[in-house]
């Protein structure tokens, strides 16, 4: 039986230099007749810029509970193998950079993934049922949190995970007040409309390196300069409880954190149910389940906002 291979609409890491391809997917699909779950102006900003900041989504009590749980996860000994990523370099070994798949390792983060304040908005924007493609807690530890070089998430998720179309988005929940100097995520407004292909092969088991420091699947300096010339660079530094929502193809990165201020955020990637992963377009072996979820039997059921309570605090 012939297996019809999915056409690769976004080929990357195949040519000796970067190309700019047009985006072939709408940014906001919406749900016909449905009222957006947030101000329409916020949806329009997301469509225009490729990201938007939602202030005060979670209460201080909720944030306290989430931060406590993120600390527990940072230290837990029984995490899924490989799901805790330390910072790169010899001095990074005992500094936790990320814990992946918290929603599969903690009831608190499982509830958060389904919280309708997040999943309801994702369903509206993507115009489909959704599921979690990937989640992580980024700690960006004080003094030693290293950078995340510029990249389009979609370029990696398409090339290394087999995500067919640009029909996914990320939500980053701030668990402490962001300081402009502590390495907040930087975005290039409007960059989501261009697909900047990358050069170079994809090494086998690239994730072992890329989750610490990404050297492949990053755009060339000329393309980055041109994108920044056209759209500028912004670095929202919102308060704890805010949520930054960004399109899967928005160019972003973050600088190292040498300040005493931790920058912890919980990060969920919502993918459209109709956009589930196929074989990686790079032809490489699929990345492990903790970083790219394939074992998902049904779309996410949204949970009414059920604010978790911190232990003790009432
Ligand atoms: O490889 C990935 O899937 C992850 N890497 C980065 C830097 N952003 C997207 C994603 O979390
Ligand atoms: Fe990213």
Coordinates of C-alpha atoms and ligand atoms in Angstrom, one line a residue:
X1 CA 0.0 0.0 0.0
X2 CA 1.5 3.4 -1.0
X3 CA 1.8 5.7 2.0
X4 CA 1.2 9.1 0.7
X5 CA 4.0 11.2 2.2
X6 CA 3.0 14.7 3.4
X7 CA 4.3 17.4 1.1
X8 CA 7.0 19.4 2.8
X9 CA 5.7 23.0 2.5
X10 CA 8.5 24.4 4.7
X11 CA 11.7 22.7 3.6
X12 CA 14.7 23.8 5.8
X13 CA 18.3 22.7 6.4
X14 CA 18.5 21.5 2.8
X15 CA 20.4 24.3 1.0
X16 CA 23.8 25.9 1.5
X17 CA 22.2 29.2 2.5
X18 CA 19.1 30.5 4.1
X19 CA 16.0 31.4 2.1
X20 CA 12.9 33.4 2.9
X21 CA 9.7 31.5 2.1
X22 CA 6.2 32.9 2.5
X23 CA 4.0 31.7 5.3
X24 CA 1.4 29.4 3.9
X25 CA -0.9 29.3 6.9
X26 CA -3.2 31.9 8.5
X27 CA -2.1 33.2 11.9
X28 CA -5.5 33.4 13.5
X29 CA -8.2 31.0 12.3
X30 CA -10.8 31.9 14.9
X31 CA -14.0 30.0 15.4
X32 CA -16.8 31.3 13.1
X33 CA -19.5 33.0 15.2
X34 CA -17.5 32.5 18.4
X35 CA -16.6 35.6 20.6
X36 CA -12.9 35.7 21.3
X37 CA -12.1 34.8 24.9
X38 CA -10.0 38.0 25.2
X39 CA -10.4 41.5 23.8
X40 CA -10.4 41.5 20.1
X41 CA -7.6 44.1 20.1
X42 CA -5.3 41.4 21.7
X43 CA -6.2 38.9 19.0
X44 CA -5.4 41.6 16.4
X45 CA -2.1 42.4 18.0
X46 CA -1.2 38.7 18.0
X47 CA -2.1 38.4 14.3
X48 CA -0.1 41.5 13.5
X49 CA 3.0 41.0 15.6
X50 CA 3.1 37.3 16.1
X51 CA 2.9 37.6 19.9
X52 CA 0.9 39.3 22.6
X53 CA 1.2 39.9 26.3
X54 CA -1.9 39.2 28.5
X55 CA -1.5 40.9 31.9
X56 CA -2.9 39.6 35.2
X57 CA -4.2 36.3 34.0
X58 CA -3.3 34.4 37.2
X59 CA -3.8 35.6 40.7
X60 CA -0.8 36.0 43.2
X61 CA -2.1 33.0 45.1
X62 CA -2.2 30.9 41.9
X63 CA 1.3 32.0 41.0
X64 CA 2.6 31.2 44.5
X65 CA 1.3 27.6 44.1
X66 CA 2.8 27.3 40.6
X67 CA 6.2 28.6 41.8
X68 CA 6.2 26.2 44.8
X69 CA 5.5 23.3 42.4
X70 CA 8.1 24.4 40.0
X71 CA 10.6 24.4 42.8
X72 CA 9.5 20.8 43.8
X73 CA 10.0 19.7 40.2
X74 CA 13.4 21.3 40.0
X75 CA 14.6 19.1 42.8
X76 CA 12.6 15.9 42.4
X77 CA 14.6 12.7 42.0
X78 CA 12.0 10.7 40.1
X79 CA 11.5 12.9 37.0
X80 CA 11.1 11.3 33.5
X81 CA 14.6 10.3 32.2
X82 CA 16.3 13.2 30.4
X83 CA 13.5 15.6 31.2
X84 CA 15.6 17.8 33.5
X85 CA 18.1 19.8 31.4
X86 CA 21.1 21.5 33.1
X87 CA 22.7 24.7 31.8
X88 CA 25.5 24.2 29.3
X89 CA 29.2 24.4 30.2
X90 CA 31.1 22.9 33.2
X91 CA 29.7 25.5 35.6
X92 CA 26.2 24.8 34.5
X93 CA 26.0 21.2 35.6
X94 CA 24.2 21.9 38.8
X95 CA 22.1 24.8 37.4
X96 CA 18.7 23.5 36.1
X97 CA 17.8 25.2 32.8
X98 CA 14.5 23.4 32.1
X99 CA 12.3 20.6 33.2
X100 CA 10.3 19.2 30.3
X101 CA 6.8 17.7 30.3
X102 CA 5.8 19.1 33.7
X103 CA 2.1 18.5 32.8
X104 CA 2.9 14.8 32.7
X105 CA 4.8 14.9 36.0
X106 CA 2.7 17.1 38.2
X107 CA -1.1 17.4 38.8
X108 CA -0.7 21.2 39.3
X109 CA 0.9 21.6 35.9
X110 CA -1.5 19.1 34.3
X111 CA -4.4 21.4 35.5
X112 CA -2.6 24.5 34.2
X113 CA -2.3 22.9 30.8
X114 CA -6.0 22.3 30.6
X115 CA -7.0 25.6 32.3
X116 CA -9.5 27.2 29.9
X117 CA -7.8 30.6 30.2
X118 CA -5.0 29.1 28.2
X119 CA -6.6 26.2 26.2
X120 CA -9.7 28.2 25.4
X121 CA -7.7 30.9 23.8
X122 CA -5.5 28.4 22.0
X123 CA -8.6 26.7 20.5
X124 CA -10.0 30.0 19.3
X125 CA -6.7 31.2 17.7
X126 CA -6.0 27.8 16.1
X127 CA -9.6 27.2 15.1
X128 CA -9.4 23.5 16.2
X129 CA -9.3 21.2 19.1
X130 CA -5.8 21.3 20.6
X131 CA -3.4 19.1 22.5
X132 CA 0.0 19.8 24.2
X133 CA 2.9 19.2 21.8
X134 CA 5.5 20.1 24.4
X135 CA 5.7 21.8 27.8
X136 CA 8.6 22.9 29.9
X137 CA 9.5 25.0 32.9
X138 CA 12.3 27.4 32.0
X139 CA 14.2 28.5 35.2
X140 CA 16.7 30.9 33.7
X141 CA 18.5 30.7 37.1
X142 CA 20.0 33.8 38.7
X143 CA 23.6 34.6 37.7
X144 CA 23.9 31.5 35.5
X145 CA 20.9 31.2 33.2
X146 CA 22.3 31.0 29.7
X147 CA 20.9 32.4 26.5
X148 CA 18.5 30.8 24.0
X149 CA 19.8 31.9 20.6
X150 CA 17.4 33.3 18.0
X151 CA 15.2 30.7 16.4
X152 CA 11.7 29.9 15.1
X153 CA 10.2 27.1 17.1
X154 CA 8.3 25.9 14.1
X155 CA 11.5 25.4 12.1
X156 CA 12.6 22.9 14.7
X157 CA 9.1 21.3 15.2
X158 CA 8.7 20.9 11.5
X159 CA 12.2 19.7 10.7
X160 CA 12.9 17.5 13.7
X161 CA 9.4 16.6 14.9
X162 CA 7.4 16.4 11.7
X163 CA 4.8 19.2 12.5
X164 CA 3.2 19.7 9.1
X165 CA 1.7 23.2 9.2
X166 CA 2.1 26.5 11.1
X167 CA -1.0 25.8 13.3
X168 CA 0.6 25.9 16.8
X169 CA 1.4 28.5 19.4
X170 CA 3.2 28.8 22.7
X171 CA 2.0 30.3 26.0
X172 CA 4.6 31.4 28.6
X173 CA 3.2 31.9 32.1
X174 CA 5.4 34.2 34.1
X175 CA 6.0 32.8 37.6
X176 CA 8.0 35.8 38.8
X177 CA 8.1 39.5 37.8
X178 CA 10.3 39.7 34.7
X179 CA 13.2 42.2 35.0
X180 CA 14.3 43.8 31.7
X181 CA 17.9 42.9 32.6
X182 CA 17.2 39.2 33.6
X183 CA 17.0 37.8 30.0
X184 CA 13.3 38.2 29.1
X185 CA 12.3 36.6 25.8
X186 CA 12.9 39.0 22.9
X187 CA 10.6 38.9 19.8
X188 CA 10.9 40.4 16.3
X189 CA 7.4 41.7 15.5
X190 CA 6.1 40.5 12.2
X191 CA 8.8 37.8 11.8
X192 CA 6.1 35.1 11.9
X193 CA 5.0 35.9 8.4
X194 CA 8.3 34.9 6.8
X195 CA 9.8 31.4 7.1
X196 CA 13.5 31.8 7.3
X197 CA 15.1 28.4 6.3
X198 CA 18.3 27.3 8.0
X199 CA 21.4 25.7 6.7
X200 CA 23.3 22.6 7.8
X201 CA 22.4 19.0 8.5
X202 CA 20.4 17.9 11.6
X203 CA 22.7 15.9 13.8
X204 CA 21.3 12.6 15.2
X205 CA 19.9 13.0 18.6
X206 CA 20.3 16.8 18.2
X207 CA 18.0 17.4 21.2
X208 CA 20.8 16.3 23.5
X209 CA 22.7 19.4 22.5
X210 CA 20.0 21.8 21.3
X211 CA 18.0 21.9 24.5
X212 CA 21.1 23.4 26.2
X213 CA 22.5 25.4 23.3
X214 CA 21.0 25.4 19.8
X215 CA 23.6 25.6 17.0
X216 CA 21.5 24.0 14.1
X217 CA 18.1 25.3 13.1
X218 CA 19.2 28.9 13.8
X219 CA 18.9 31.6 11.1
X220 CA 21.9 33.2 9.5
X221 CA 23.0 36.7 10.7
X222 CA 22.0 38.3 7.4
X223 CA 18.4 37.1 7.7
X224 CA 18.3 38.1 11.4
X225 CA 19.5 41.6 10.6
X226 CA 17.0 42.0 7.8
X227 CA 14.1 40.8 10.0
X228 CA 15.2 43.1 12.8
X229 CA 15.5 46.0 10.4
X230 CA 11.9 45.5 9.3
X231 CA 10.3 44.7 12.6
X232 CA 12.6 45.9 15.4
X233 CA 13.2 43.8 18.6
X234 CA 11.0 44.0 21.6
X235 CA 11.5 42.3 25.0
X236 CA 8.3 42.4 27.1
X237 CA 9.1 42.1 30.8
X238 CA 5.7 41.4 32.3
X239 CA 4.8 40.8 35.9
X240 CA 4.2 37.4 37.5
X241 CA 0.8 36.0 36.5
X242 CA 1.0 37.4 33.0
X243 CA 1.0 35.2 29.9
X244 CA 3.0 35.8 26.7
X245 CA 1.3 34.1 23.8
X246 CA 3.4 33.7 20.6
X247 CA 3.0 32.1 17.2
X248 CA 5.0 29.0 16.4
X249 CA 7.0 30.9 13.7
X250 CA 7.8 34.1 15.5
X251 CA 11.5 34.7 15.7
X252 CA 12.6 34.9 19.3
X253 CA 15.5 34.4 21.7
X254 CA 16.7 35.5 25.1
X255 CA 19.9 36.7 26.6
X256 CA 21.8 35.2 29.6
X257 CA 20.8 36.1 33.1
X258 CA 23.6 37.4 35.2
X259 CA 21.3 39.3 37.6
X260 CA 20.2 38.0 41.0
X261 CA 16.6 37.8 39.7
X262 CA 15.4 34.3 38.7
X263 CA 13.2 34.3 35.5
X264 CA 11.0 31.2 35.9
X265 CA 8.2 30.6 33.4
X266 CA 5.9 27.7 32.6
X267 CA 5.7 27.1 28.8
X268 CA 3.0 25.2 26.9
X269 CA 2.9 24.5 23.2
X270 CA -0.7 24.0 21.9
X271 CA -0.8 22.3 18.6
X272 CA -4.0 21.9 16.5
X273 CA -5.4 18.4 16.7
X274 CA -5.4 18.3 12.9
X275 CA -1.7 19.2 12.8
X276 CA -0.4 16.2 14.8
X277 CA 3.2 15.1 14.1
X278 CA 4.2 13.1 11.1
X279 CA 7.7 11.8 10.4
X280 CA 10.4 14.4 10.9
X281 CA 10.9 16.3 7.6
X282 CA 14.7 16.1 8.2
X283 CA 14.4 12.4 7.8
X284 CA 16.0 12.0 11.3
X285 CA 14.7 9.7 14.1
X286 CA 11.7 11.2 15.9
X287 CA 12.7 13.1 19.1
X288 CA 11.8 11.4 22.4
X289 CA 8.3 11.6 23.8
X290 CA 9.3 14.0 26.7
X291 CA 10.2 16.8 24.1
X292 CA 7.7 16.1 21.3
X293 CA 4.5 14.4 22.3
X294 CA 3.2 11.7 19.9
X295 CA 1.5 9.5 22.5
X296 CA -1.7 11.6 22.7
X297 CA -5.0 9.8 22.3
X298 CA -7.5 12.7 22.4
X299 CA -7.7 16.5 22.2
X300 CA -7.3 18.4 25.5
X301 CA -10.5 18.9 27.6
X302 CA -10.5 22.4 28.9
X303 CA -10.9 22.8 32.7
X304 CA -12.9 25.6 34.2
X305 CA -10.3 27.9 35.9
X306 CA -9.7 25.9 39.0
X307 CA -7.0 28.0 40.8
X308 CA -4.6 25.7 42.6
X309 CA -4.0 26.7 46.2
X310 CA -0.4 27.0 47.6
X311 CA 0.3 24.6 50.5
X312 CA -0.6 26.4 53.7
X313 CA -1.3 29.9 52.4
X314 CA -5.1 30.6 52.3
Ligands
LIG1 O1 13.7 22.2 20.5 C1 12.6 22.6 21.0 O2 11.5 22.1 20.8 C2 12.7 23.8 22.0 N1 13.7 24.7 21.8 C3 13.6 26.0 21.9 C4 14.8 26.9 22.1 N2 12.4 26.6 21.8 C5 11.3 25.7 21.4 C6 11.3 24.5 22.2 O3 11.0 24.6 23.5
LIG2 FE1 11.7 28.7 21.4

